[in-house]
GROMACS .gro file of C-alpha atoms in nm:
model
  109
    1MET     CA    1   1.330  -0.163   1.007
    2GLY     CA    2   1.292   0.095   1.283
    3LYS     CA    3   1.239   0.009   1.648
    4GLN     CA    4   0.874   0.115   1.639
    5MET     CA    5   0.807  -0.105   1.335
    6THR     CA    6   0.982  -0.398   1.501
    7GLU     CA    7   0.773  -0.362   1.817
    8MET     CA    8   0.445  -0.333   1.624
    9LEU     CA    9   0.537  -0.629   1.404
   10LYS     CA   10   0.589  -0.849   1.711
   11GLY     CA   11   0.222  -0.818   1.793
   12THR     CA   12   0.095  -0.883   1.444
   13LEU     CA   13   0.336  -1.133   1.290
   14GLU     CA   14   0.132  -1.436   1.394
   15GLY     CA   15  -0.175  -1.301   1.214
   16ILE     CA   16   0.032  -1.210   0.910
   17VAL     CA   17   0.176  -1.562   0.886
   18LEU     CA   18  -0.166  -1.722   0.935
   19ALA     CA   19  -0.296  -1.500   0.653
   20LEU     CA   20  -0.009  -1.608   0.426
   21LEU     CA   21  -0.093  -1.973   0.496
   22THR     CA   22  -0.458  -1.931   0.395
   23GLY     CA   23  -0.493  -2.164   0.096
   24ASN     CA   24  -0.116  -2.168   0.058
   25PRO     CA   25   0.067  -2.440   0.257
   26ALA     CA   26   0.434  -2.349   0.290
   27TYR     CA   27   0.756  -2.438   0.470
   28GLY     CA   28   0.963  -2.202   0.683
   29TYR     CA   29   1.194  -2.060   0.419
   30GLU     CA   30   0.900  -2.006   0.181
   31ILE     CA   31   0.715  -1.816   0.453
   32THR     CA   32   1.018  -1.595   0.514
   33THR     CA   33   1.043  -1.529   0.139
   34LEU     CA   34   0.671  -1.444   0.120
   35LEU     CA   35   0.705  -1.204   0.413
   36ARG     CA   36   0.998  -1.030   0.245
   37ALA     CA   37   0.799  -1.006  -0.079
   38GLN     CA   38   0.511  -0.849   0.118
   39GLY     CA   39   0.737  -0.564   0.231
   40PHE     CA   40   0.911  -0.702   0.539
   41PRO     CA   41   1.268  -0.726   0.402
   42ASP     CA   42   1.442  -0.736   0.740
   43ILE     CA   43   1.244  -1.024   0.888
   44ALA     CA   44   1.484  -1.279   1.036
   45GLU     CA   45   1.445  -1.647   0.957
   46GLY     CA   46   1.492  -1.725   1.326
   47THR     CA   47   1.193  -1.507   1.411
   48VAL     CA   48   0.978  -1.693   1.160
   49TYR     CA   49   1.090  -2.037   1.277
   50ALA     CA   50   1.023  -1.949   1.643
   51LEU     CA   51   0.675  -1.829   1.544
   52LEU     CA   52   0.609  -2.151   1.349
   53VAL     CA   53   0.696  -2.356   1.658
   54ARG     CA   54   0.451  -2.148   1.864
   55ILE     CA   55   0.162  -2.174   1.618
   56GLU     CA   56   0.222  -2.548   1.584
   57GLN     CA   57   0.215  -2.586   1.964
   58LYS     CA   58  -0.107  -2.380   1.979
   59GLY     CA   59  -0.266  -2.618   1.726
   60LEU     CA   60  -0.327  -2.350   1.462
   61VAL     CA   61  -0.157  -2.539   1.179
   62ASP     CA   62  -0.120  -2.894   1.056
   63VAL     CA   63   0.236  -2.999   0.981
   64GLU     CA   64   0.351  -3.252   0.724
   65LYS     CA   65   0.709  -3.354   0.660
   66ARG     CA   66   0.786  -3.368   0.289
   67PRO     CA   67   1.106  -3.488   0.123
   68SER     CA   68   1.347  -3.221   0.006
   69GLU     CA   69   1.597  -3.241  -0.277
   70LYS     CA   70   1.833  -3.023  -0.072
   71GLY     CA   71   1.868  -3.200   0.260
   72PRO     CA   72   1.637  -3.312   0.539
   73PRO     CA   73   1.259  -3.327   0.496
   74ARG     CA   74   1.076  -2.995   0.508
   75LYS     CA   75   0.796  -2.921   0.752
   76VAL     CA   76   0.506  -2.788   0.548
   77TYR     CA   77   0.254  -2.582   0.745
   78THR     CA   78  -0.116  -2.576   0.653
   79LEU     CA   79  -0.373  -2.354   0.822
   80ASN     CA   80  -0.633  -2.571   0.995
   81ALA     CA   81  -0.982  -2.491   1.131
   82GLN     CA   82  -0.847  -2.363   1.464
   83GLY     CA   83  -0.597  -2.146   1.278
   84LYS     CA   84  -0.873  -2.007   1.057
   85LYS     CA   85  -1.073  -1.921   1.368
   86GLU     CA   86  -0.769  -1.746   1.517
   87LEU     CA   87  -0.713  -1.559   1.190
   88ASP     CA   88  -1.076  -1.443   1.183
   89GLU     CA   89  -1.033  -1.309   1.536
   90PHE     CA   90  -0.708  -1.137   1.430
   91TRP     CA   91  -0.885  -0.963   1.138
   92ASN     CA   92  -1.175  -0.854   1.362
   93THR     CA   93  -0.931  -0.709   1.615
   94TRP     CA   94  -0.726  -0.547   1.340
   95SER     CA   95  -1.037  -0.382   1.192
   96PHE     CA   96  -1.142  -0.250   1.532
   97LEU     CA   97  -0.796  -0.109   1.607
   98SER     CA   98  -0.741   0.040   1.263
   99GLU     CA   99  -1.078   0.217   1.276
  100ARG     CA  100  -0.997   0.365   1.619
  101LEU     CA  101  -0.648   0.469   1.508
  102GLU     CA  102  -0.782   0.632   1.193
  103GLU     CA  103  -1.030   0.831   1.402
  104LEU     CA  104  -0.747   0.947   1.628
  105ARG     CA  105  -0.527   1.036   1.331
  106LYS     CA  106  -0.804   1.253   1.191
  107GLY     CA  107  -0.844   1.428   1.524
  108GLY     CA  108  -1.154   1.242   1.639
  109LYS     CA  109  -1.232   1.128   1.987
   0.00000   0.00000   0.00000
């Protein structure tokens, strides 16, 4: 991933993860796998786990520990009402920005 992509991803990764969690509770490794399947092959697990800590602290997800066959219990993240609200705001902002950028790309003002 190029430097520009990395910088842009920093500002959008929270929204992307919240979108992945919509109707799809998941644990950290699953989220990393989903991100890679969505076209972000170089995403580091550490980046995802740090983000999960932040969104948990912000109260955007509910967390449940579930037993794992392969070691300690897994923390499963579920988007809650506050997270849905944050995601809606993310999509509104994304739409606004993408419309402005498209106008600029086409030579508009």
